[in-house]
Coordinates of C-alpha atoms and ligand atoms in Angstrom, one line a residue:
M208 CA -0.1 -0.1 0.0
S209 CA 1.3 3.5 -1.0
D210 CA 2.3 6.0 2.0
R211 CA -0.1 8.5 3.4
L212 CA 0.9 12.2 3.0
F213 CA -0.8 14.4 5.5
I214 CA -1.9 17.8 4.2
F215 CA -1.5 20.5 6.9
D216 CA -3.1 23.7 5.9
T217 CA -2.0 27.0 7.3
T218 CA -4.1 29.4 5.1
L219 CA -5.8 30.7 8.2
R220 CA -2.4 31.1 10.3
D221 CA 0.6 31.6 8.1
G222 CA -1.5 32.8 5.2
E223 CA -3.7 35.0 7.2
Q224 CA -0.5 36.9 8.5
V225 CA -0.1 39.1 5.1
P226 CA -1.1 42.5 5.7
G227 CA -4.5 43.5 4.4
C228 CA -5.6 39.8 4.2
Q229 CA -7.2 39.6 7.7
L230 CA -10.7 37.6 7.8
N231 CA -13.3 37.9 10.4
T232 CA -14.3 35.0 12.4
I233 CA -17.4 34.3 10.0
E234 CA -15.1 34.3 6.9
K235 CA -12.6 32.0 8.8
I236 CA -15.2 29.5 9.6
Q237 CA -16.5 29.5 5.8
V238 CA -12.7 28.8 4.6
A239 CA -12.3 26.1 7.4
K240 CA -15.4 24.4 6.0
Q241 CA -14.2 24.8 2.6
L242 CA -11.0 23.1 3.8
E243 CA -12.8 20.3 5.2
A244 CA -14.7 19.7 2.0
L245 CA -11.4 19.8 0.2
G246 CA -10.1 17.0 2.4
V247 CA -7.1 18.5 4.4
D248 CA -6.1 16.7 7.5
I249 CA -5.0 19.4 9.7
I250 CA -6.2 23.0 9.8
E251 CA -3.9 25.5 11.6
A252 CA -6.6 27.7 12.8
G253 CA -4.6 30.7 14.4
F254 CA -2.3 31.7 17.1
P255 CA -4.5 32.1 20.1
I256 CA -2.2 34.2 22.5
S257 CA -1.6 36.7 19.5
S258 CA -5.0 38.5 19.7
P259 CA -8.6 38.1 21.0
G260 CA -9.6 37.5 17.3
D261 CA -7.3 34.8 16.8
F262 CA -8.3 33.0 20.1
N263 CA -12.0 33.3 19.2
S264 CA -11.5 32.0 15.5
V265 CA -9.7 29.0 16.9
I266 CA -13.0 28.4 19.2
E267 CA -15.4 28.8 16.4
I268 CA -13.5 26.8 14.0
S269 CA -13.1 24.1 16.4
K270 CA -17.0 24.1 16.8
A271 CA -17.7 24.2 13.0
V272 CA -15.4 21.6 11.8
T273 CA -15.5 17.7 12.4
W274 CA -12.9 15.7 10.7
P275 CA -9.8 17.7 10.1
T276 CA -7.5 18.2 13.4
I277 CA -7.6 21.5 14.5
C278 CA -4.0 22.9 15.4
A279 CA -3.2 26.1 17.2
L280 CA 0.2 27.8 17.2
T281 CA 2.3 28.8 20.3
R282 CA 5.8 29.8 21.1
A283 CA 7.9 27.7 23.5
V284 CA 6.1 29.7 26.5
E285 CA 3.8 28.0 29.1
K286 CA 1.2 30.8 28.9
D287 CA 0.9 30.6 24.9
I288 CA 0.3 26.8 25.6
D289 CA -2.4 27.4 28.2
V290 CA -4.2 29.8 26.0
A291 CA -4.1 27.5 23.0
A292 CA -5.2 24.5 24.9
D293 CA -8.0 26.6 26.1
A294 CA -9.0 27.8 22.7
L295 CA -9.0 24.2 21.2
R296 CA -11.5 23.0 24.1
Y297 CA -14.1 22.2 21.5
A298 CA -12.0 20.5 18.9
K299 CA -12.9 16.9 18.3
H300 CA -9.3 16.3 17.2
K301 CA -6.7 18.7 18.4
R302 CA -3.0 19.6 18.1
I303 CA -0.9 22.2 19.7
H304 CA 2.1 23.4 17.5
T305 CA 4.9 24.7 19.6
G306 CA 8.4 25.6 18.7
I307 CA 11.5 27.9 18.9
G308 CA 14.1 29.0 16.7
T309 CA 17.0 26.6 16.2
S310 CA 19.6 28.5 13.9
D311 CA 22.6 30.1 15.3
S312 CA 21.3 33.5 14.5
H313 CA 18.0 32.9 16.2
I314 CA 19.7 31.4 19.3
K315 CA 22.1 34.4 19.7
Y316 CA 20.1 37.4 18.3
K317 CA 16.4 36.4 19.2
F318 CA 17.0 34.6 22.4
N319 CA 20.3 35.5 23.6
S320 CA 20.8 32.1 24.6
N321 CA 22.8 28.8 23.6
R322 CA 22.2 25.6 22.0
E323 CA 21.7 23.6 25.1
E324 CA 19.3 25.8 26.6
I325 CA 17.2 26.0 23.5
I326 CA 17.1 22.3 23.7
E327 CA 16.0 22.5 27.4
R328 CA 13.3 25.1 26.5
A329 CA 12.1 22.9 23.4
V330 CA 11.9 19.8 25.6
A331 CA 10.0 21.5 28.2
A332 CA 7.4 23.1 25.9
V333 CA 6.6 19.7 24.3
K334 CA 6.2 18.1 27.7
Y335 CA 3.9 20.9 29.0
A336 CA 1.8 20.9 25.8
R337 CA 1.4 17.0 26.2
R338 CA -0.3 17.6 29.6
Y339 CA -3.1 19.1 27.6
V340 CA -3.3 17.0 24.1
E341 CA -1.9 13.8 22.7
D342 CA -0.9 15.5 19.6
V343 CA 1.9 17.9 19.8
E344 CA 3.8 19.3 16.9
F345 CA 7.2 20.7 17.3
Y346 CA 8.6 23.5 15.0
A347 CA 12.5 24.1 14.9
E348 CA 12.2 27.9 13.3
D349 CA 14.9 28.4 10.7
A350 CA 15.6 24.8 10.6
G351 CA 16.6 25.6 7.0
R352 CA 19.7 27.4 8.3
T353 CA 20.2 25.2 11.3
D354 CA 23.3 23.0 11.0
N355 CA 22.0 19.4 10.6
E356 CA 24.0 17.8 13.3
Y357 CA 22.4 20.2 15.9
L358 CA 19.0 19.9 14.3
A359 CA 19.1 16.2 14.8
R360 CA 19.7 16.4 18.5
V361 CA 16.7 19.0 18.8
V362 CA 14.4 16.6 16.8
E363 CA 15.6 13.6 18.9
A364 CA 15.1 15.4 22.1
V365 CA 11.6 16.6 21.3
I366 CA 10.5 13.3 20.0
K367 CA 11.6 11.6 23.2
A368 CA 9.5 14.4 25.0
G369 CA 6.5 13.4 23.3
A370 CA 6.4 15.3 20.0
T371 CA 4.1 13.5 17.5
V372 CA 5.2 15.5 14.5
V373 CA 8.2 17.6 13.8
N374 CA 8.2 20.5 11.7
I375 CA 11.5 21.6 9.6
P376 CA 10.8 25.0 8.4
D377 CA 12.7 26.6 5.9
T378 CA 11.6 29.9 7.4
T379 CA 13.2 32.3 5.3
G380 CA 12.9 30.4 1.8
Y381 CA 16.6 30.1 1.8
C382 CA 17.2 26.3 0.9
L383 CA 18.0 24.7 -2.5
P384 CA 15.8 21.5 -3.1
D385 CA 18.7 19.2 -2.8
E386 CA 19.9 20.8 0.5
Y387 CA 16.5 20.9 2.0
G388 CA 15.8 17.2 0.8
A389 CA 19.5 16.1 2.3
K390 CA 18.3 17.7 5.4
I391 CA 15.1 15.6 5.7
K392 CA 17.3 12.5 4.8
Y393 CA 19.9 13.2 7.3
L394 CA 17.3 13.4 9.9
M395 CA 15.7 10.3 8.9
E396 CA 18.9 8.6 9.0
H397 CA 20.4 10.0 12.3
V398 CA 17.6 10.7 14.5
D399 CA 17.0 7.9 17.2
G400 CA 13.4 7.0 17.2
V401 CA 12.5 9.2 14.2
H402 CA 9.9 6.7 13.2
K403 CA 7.9 7.3 16.3
A404 CA 7.1 10.9 14.6
I405 CA 6.3 12.3 11.4
L406 CA 8.5 14.7 9.9
S407 CA 6.9 17.8 8.4
T408 CA 7.9 20.3 5.5
H409 CA 7.1 23.9 5.9
C410 CA 8.7 25.9 3.2
H411 CA 8.5 29.6 2.4
N412 CA 8.9 31.0 -1.2
D413 CA 11.3 33.8 -1.0
L414 CA 13.5 32.3 -3.9
G415 CA 10.5 30.7 -5.6
M416 CA 11.5 27.3 -4.3
A417 CA 8.9 26.4 -1.8
T418 CA 7.0 23.6 -3.8
A419 CA 10.3 22.3 -5.2
N420 CA 11.5 22.2 -1.6
T421 CA 8.6 20.5 -0.1
M422 CA 8.6 17.8 -2.9
S423 CA 12.2 17.3 -2.2
G424 CA 11.5 16.9 1.6
V425 CA 8.7 14.5 0.7
L426 CA 10.8 12.4 -1.5
N427 CA 13.2 12.0 1.2
G428 CA 10.8 10.9 4.0
A429 CA 8.6 13.8 5.0
R430 CA 5.0 12.7 5.4
Q431 CA 3.4 16.1 6.5
V432 CA 3.4 19.1 4.3
E433 CA 2.4 22.6 5.6
V434 CA 0.8 24.5 2.6
T435 CA -1.7 27.3 1.9
I436 CA -4.2 27.8 -0.6
N437 CA -2.9 29.9 -3.5
G438 CA 0.6 29.8 -1.8
I439 CA -0.5 33.0 0.1
G440 CA 1.5 33.8 3.2
E441 CA 3.9 36.5 4.4
R442 CA 6.5 37.9 1.6
A443 CA 6.5 35.6 -1.2
G444 CA 4.0 33.2 0.7
N445 CA 4.2 29.6 1.4
T446 CA 4.0 26.4 -0.4
S447 CA 0.8 26.2 -2.3
L448 CA -1.5 23.5 -1.6
E449 CA -2.8 23.0 -5.0
E450 CA 0.6 22.4 -6.6
V451 CA 1.7 19.8 -4.2
A452 CA -1.5 17.9 -4.4
M453 CA -1.6 18.0 -8.2
I454 CA 2.3 16.9 -8.3
I455 CA 1.4 13.9 -6.3
K456 CA -1.7 13.2 -8.6
C457 CA 0.0 13.7 -11.8
H458 CA 3.3 11.7 -11.0
H459 CA 2.2 8.2 -10.5
D460 CA 5.7 7.2 -10.1
I461 CA 5.4 8.9 -6.5
D462 CA 3.9 6.0 -4.6
I463 CA 2.3 8.5 -1.9
Q464 CA -1.5 9.5 -1.6
T465 CA -3.2 12.4 -0.1
N466 CA -6.9 12.8 1.1
I467 CA -7.2 15.8 -1.2
N468 CA -10.5 15.9 -3.5
T469 CA -8.8 17.8 -6.3
Q470 CA -12.1 18.9 -7.8
K471 CA -12.6 21.2 -4.9
I472 CA -9.2 23.1 -5.5
Y473 CA -10.5 25.9 -7.8
P474 CA -13.7 26.7 -5.8
T475 CA -11.4 26.7 -2.7
S476 CA -8.7 28.9 -4.4
R477 CA -11.6 31.5 -5.7
M478 CA -13.1 31.4 -2.1
V479 CA -9.8 32.4 -0.4
S480 CA -8.9 34.9 -2.9
S481 CA -12.3 36.7 -2.8
L482 CA -12.4 36.9 1.0
M483 CA -8.8 38.0 1.4
N484 CA -8.8 40.4 -1.4
M485 CA -5.6 38.7 -2.8
P486 CA -6.0 38.3 -6.4
V487 CA -4.3 35.1 -8.0
Q488 CA -1.4 35.9 -10.5
P489 CA -2.9 34.9 -13.9
N490 CA 0.0 32.4 -14.7
K491 CA -0.2 30.9 -11.2
A492 CA 0.2 27.1 -11.5
I493 CA -3.3 25.1 -11.2
V494 CA -5.4 27.9 -10.4
G495 CA -4.2 31.1 -12.4
R496 CA -6.5 32.5 -15.2
N497 CA -4.1 31.3 -17.7
A498 CA -3.2 28.0 -16.2
F499 CA -5.2 26.1 -19.0
A500 CA -5.2 28.8 -21.7
H501 CA -3.5 27.8 -24.8
S502 CA -2.9 31.1 -26.8
S503 CA -0.2 30.0 -29.3
G504 CA -1.4 28.7 -32.7
I505 CA 0.8 25.5 -32.5
H506 CA -0.4 24.7 -29.1
Q507 CA -4.1 25.4 -30.0
D508 CA -3.6 23.2 -33.0
G509 CA -2.4 20.3 -30.9
V510 CA -4.8 20.7 -28.0
L511 CA -7.9 20.5 -30.6
K512 CA -6.3 17.3 -32.0
N513 CA -5.6 15.8 -28.6
V514 CA -5.7 17.5 -25.3
Q515 CA -2.8 15.3 -24.1
T516 CA -0.2 17.0 -26.4
Y517 CA 0.0 20.2 -24.3
E518 CA -2.1 19.5 -21.2
I519 CA -0.9 17.4 -18.4
I520 CA -4.0 18.2 -16.3
D521 CA -7.7 17.8 -17.2
P522 CA -9.0 21.2 -15.9
K523 CA -12.1 19.4 -14.7
D524 CA -9.8 17.5 -12.3
V525 CA -9.2 20.8 -10.4
G526 CA -12.8 21.8 -10.7
I527 CA -12.6 24.3 -13.3
D528 CA -15.7 24.2 -15.2
D529 CA -15.1 24.9 -18.9
N530 CA -18.7 25.6 -19.7
A531 CA -19.0 28.2 -17.1
I532 CA -22.2 30.0 -17.5
V533 CA -22.0 33.9 -17.5
L534 CA -24.7 35.1 -15.2
T535 CA -26.9 38.0 -16.4
A536 CA -30.2 39.4 -15.3
R537 CA -31.7 36.7 -17.6
S538 CA -30.1 33.6 -15.9
G539 CA -32.5 31.4 -13.9
R540 CA -32.4 30.0 -10.7
A541 CA -30.7 26.7 -11.7
A542 CA -27.8 28.6 -13.4
L543 CA -27.2 30.5 -10.0
K544 CA -27.3 27.2 -8.0
H545 CA -25.0 25.4 -10.4
R546 CA -22.5 28.2 -10.3
L547 CA -22.7 28.1 -6.4
H548 CA -22.3 24.6 -6.6
V549 CA -19.1 25.0 -8.8
L550 CA -17.9 27.4 -6.3
G551 CA -18.3 25.2 -3.4
V552 CA -21.4 26.6 -1.8
E553 CA -24.5 24.4 -1.3
L554 CA -27.8 26.3 -0.2
E555 CA -31.1 25.2 1.1
Q556 CA -34.0 26.2 -1.3
E557 CA -35.3 29.1 0.9
K558 CA -31.8 30.4 1.1
L559 CA -31.2 30.1 -2.5
D560 CA -34.4 31.9 -3.2
K561 CA -33.3 35.0 -1.3
V562 CA -29.9 34.8 -2.7
Y563 CA -31.6 34.6 -6.0
E564 CA -33.8 37.8 -5.3
D565 CA -30.4 39.8 -4.3
F566 CA -28.7 38.2 -7.5
L567 CA -31.4 39.7 -9.8
K568 CA -31.2 43.1 -8.1
L569 CA -27.4 43.1 -8.6
A570 CA -27.6 41.8 -12.2
D571 CA -29.8 44.8 -12.9
K572 CA -27.2 47.1 -12.0
K573 CA -24.0 45.2 -13.2
K574 CA -23.9 43.6 -16.9
E575 CA -22.3 40.3 -15.7
V576 CA -22.4 38.8 -12.2
N577 CA -19.0 37.3 -11.6
D578 CA -17.8 34.4 -9.1
D579 CA -16.8 37.0 -6.5
D580 CA -20.2 38.7 -6.7
V581 CA -21.9 35.4 -6.3
L582 CA -19.9 34.4 -3.4
L583 CA -20.7 37.6 -1.6
L584 CA -24.3 37.4 -2.3
A585 CA -24.3 33.9 -0.8
G586 CA -22.3 35.1 2.2
A587 CA -24.3 38.4 2.4
D588 CA -27.4 36.3 3.1
R589 CA -26.3 36.0 6.6
S590 CA -27.7 39.4 7.2
Q591 CA -31.2 38.1 7.0
N592 CA -31.1 36.9 10.8
H593 CA -29.8 40.3 12.0
H594 CA -31.5 42.0 14.8
I595 CA -30.9 45.4 13.4
K596 CA -31.4 45.8 9.4
L597 CA -31.0 48.8 7.1
D598 CA -34.5 49.5 5.7
Y599 CA -33.5 52.7 3.5
L600 CA -30.5 55.0 3.0
Q601 CA -30.7 58.3 1.2
V602 CA -27.3 60.5 0.9
T603 CA -26.8 63.9 -0.7
S604 CA -23.0 64.8 -1.1
G605 CA -21.0 66.9 -3.5
V606 CA -18.2 69.2 -3.8
G607 CA -18.4 72.5 -1.8
V608 CA -21.4 71.2 0.2
R609 CA -21.8 69.3 3.5
S610 CA -23.0 65.7 3.2
V611 CA -26.6 64.9 4.6
A612 CA -27.8 61.5 5.1
S613 CA -31.1 60.0 6.5
L614 CA -31.8 56.4 7.1
G615 CA -34.3 53.9 8.4
L616 CA -33.7 51.0 10.5
S617 CA -35.6 48.0 11.6
I618 CA -34.6 46.8 15.2
A619 CA -36.3 43.6 15.9
G620 CA -39.3 44.5 13.6
E621 CA -39.6 48.0 15.1
K622 CA -38.9 51.0 12.8
F623 CA -36.7 53.9 13.5
E624 CA -35.6 56.9 11.5
A625 CA -32.9 59.6 11.8
A626 CA -30.9 62.2 9.8
S627 CA -27.4 63.9 10.1
S628 CA -25.1 65.9 8.4
G629 CA -21.3 64.9 8.2
N630 CA -17.8 65.3 6.8
G631 CA -18.6 63.0 3.8
P632 CA -21.4 60.8 2.8
V633 CA -20.1 57.8 5.0
D634 CA -19.5 60.2 8.2
A635 CA -23.1 61.6 7.7
A636 CA -24.7 58.1 7.2
I637 CA -23.0 56.6 10.3
E638 CA -23.8 59.8 12.4
A639 CA -27.4 59.3 11.7
L640 CA -27.0 55.6 12.5
K641 CA -25.6 56.6 15.7
K642 CA -28.5 58.8 16.7
I643 CA -30.7 55.6 16.5
I644 CA -28.1 53.2 18.2
R645 CA -27.2 55.2 21.4
R646 CA -23.9 53.5 22.3
Q647 CA -20.4 54.6 22.7
M648 CA -18.9 53.0 19.6
V649 CA -15.5 53.8 17.9
L650 CA -14.5 53.1 14.4
K651 CA -11.1 51.7 14.4
E652 CA -10.6 50.4 11.0
F653 CA -12.3 50.9 7.6
T654 CA -11.4 49.4 4.2
I655 CA -13.2 49.7 1.1
Q656 CA -12.4 47.5 -2.0
A657 CA -13.7 47.0 -5.6
I658 CA -13.9 43.1 -6.2
S659 CA -12.6 43.3 -9.9
K660 CA -12.8 46.4 -12.2
G661 CA -15.3 48.8 -13.6
S662 CA -17.4 51.5 -12.2
D663 CA -20.4 49.1 -11.5
D664 CA -18.5 46.8 -9.5
V665 CA -19.5 45.7 -5.8
G666 CA -17.6 47.5 -3.2
K667 CA -16.6 45.4 -0.3
V668 CA -16.3 47.1 3.1
H669 CA -14.5 45.7 6.2
M670 CA -14.7 47.4 9.4
Q671 CA -13.8 47.1 12.9
V672 CA -15.7 49.0 15.8
E673 CA -14.7 49.2 19.5
Y674 CA -17.5 48.9 21.9
D675 CA -17.1 48.4 25.7
G676 CA -13.6 47.4 25.4
H677 CA -14.0 44.7 22.7
V678 CA -13.3 45.0 18.8
Y679 CA -16.1 43.8 16.6
Y680 CA -15.7 42.9 12.8
G681 CA -18.2 43.9 10.3
F682 CA -18.7 43.3 6.5
G683 CA -20.8 44.8 3.8
A684 CA -21.0 44.4 0.0
N685 CA -23.0 46.7 -2.3
T686 CA -22.6 48.6 -5.6
D687 CA -23.0 51.6 -3.4
I688 CA -20.2 52.0 -1.3
V689 CA -21.7 54.3 1.2
A690 CA -24.6 51.6 1.6
A691 CA -21.9 48.9 1.8
S692 CA -20.2 50.8 4.7
V693 CA -23.5 51.4 6.5
E694 CA -24.2 47.7 6.2
A695 CA -20.7 47.0 7.5
Y696 CA -21.2 49.1 10.6
I697 CA -24.6 47.5 11.2
D698 CA -22.7 44.1 11.0
C699 CA -20.4 45.1 13.6
I700 CA -23.4 46.3 16.0
N701 CA -25.2 43.3 15.5
K702 CA -22.3 41.2 16.9
F703 CA -22.7 42.8 20.1
V704 CA -26.6 43.6 20.4
K705 CA -29.1 40.7 21.2
Q706 CA -29.4 38.6 18.1
Ligands
KIV1037 O1 7.9 29.9 8.9 C1 7.9 29.4 10.2 O2 9.0 29.3 10.7 C2 6.7 29.3 10.9 C3 6.8 28.5 12.1 C4 6.1 29.4 13.2 C5 6.0 27.4 12.2 O3 5.8 29.7 10.3
ZN1038 ZN1 5.8 30.0 8.0

């Protein structure tokens, strides 16, 4: 029987560290459920001690997801481990991922320490984590630049202390594929008890070698890979899940299997790109817009005669639907349902009817409704259960005049109206809103983004509002950006008022 390669997805931890790509908890749950459908084995859901938002997300993802192991990151610090264990309390399968830097530069400059002390701290952290969970992964940060002999001592010590998985990160993306593969081989051959644990790759893409390094690690004995959707991650990103999954699928000579349902790759890629506002580069392997587009005459001719001449992957194998229907105001419910299905979203009839109603309204304003719009409409549907809803909004603004807004809210079915002037249309609308919701709220963050292009596009607004010492995230999407902003503000308020 062929070996099993475990897929550890860190889109929601390492991937989410990219500035401007932060997701709120609802969006993280959406991604986590999609990762579960994709078939990943482990979801790294966050770094709980780093922020209340991360702590909360680990709790909510643990509740929402059934099959994958939920993993929480910590430093080799007891308090971090206490908080991670607490955040994982609802997970059906749980893992604590603890670790410390092992390269000479980390030991000297980051920890002002020495090699022996680092081994002691690593062992203590693993033992401490094992008091809470049976599954403990240890990471040797900057293992890529750690001398192999010392690394082997660290790995041996943490396995003895109870680590079930040992992660060998090429944190800076420095290694060459041969060098990284040789490192894994060295550990496989020189660590006593190495077979009691799984070695994991975790490669960054600073020199464009993340996938090559990961595969070299696998070919030399690693049986877990740490990856992200679309290869997102800090700086040049992490190894991309879709590349590793498709390399394994295409290369029958590599006798290894994953649990990935490759037909869910494209919908997952679209969802992550859309929610994180992180476009996929057109020539990105597997999921880029041009990944299967043959434009040269010679290639087109060959592909028409037999696709195998120039195509090593059938686009359908990664969930790309050649016959994608362009949705317009004349599209029916069935076309919308099909598109949502292709994008990985299944809705019950009642919800579908509501999303279809919103779709028709949007299609009246936009010529073509794209995948991002459709995903937004399906997500925006959650506002229907809100305690507070926006009934109407009217704004007057222009150059040389003060903006004025009037709006109507429905709060648990009761109607309220208010008007206000402001420093601009959004300010005027929010001031009017505050006249109805009489609470001390402070707007902490406010981002507006168009989804694709064109002046008829949907604007997507993310907000953070502070109330009573806590920060709440809100989201709104509308072709009118003032309306999207007010919807996002109301979404925040709905998080702390009674549902
Ligand atoms: O790149 C890295 O070293 C990491 C560790 C924290 C696992 O992300
Ligand atoms: Zn990393």
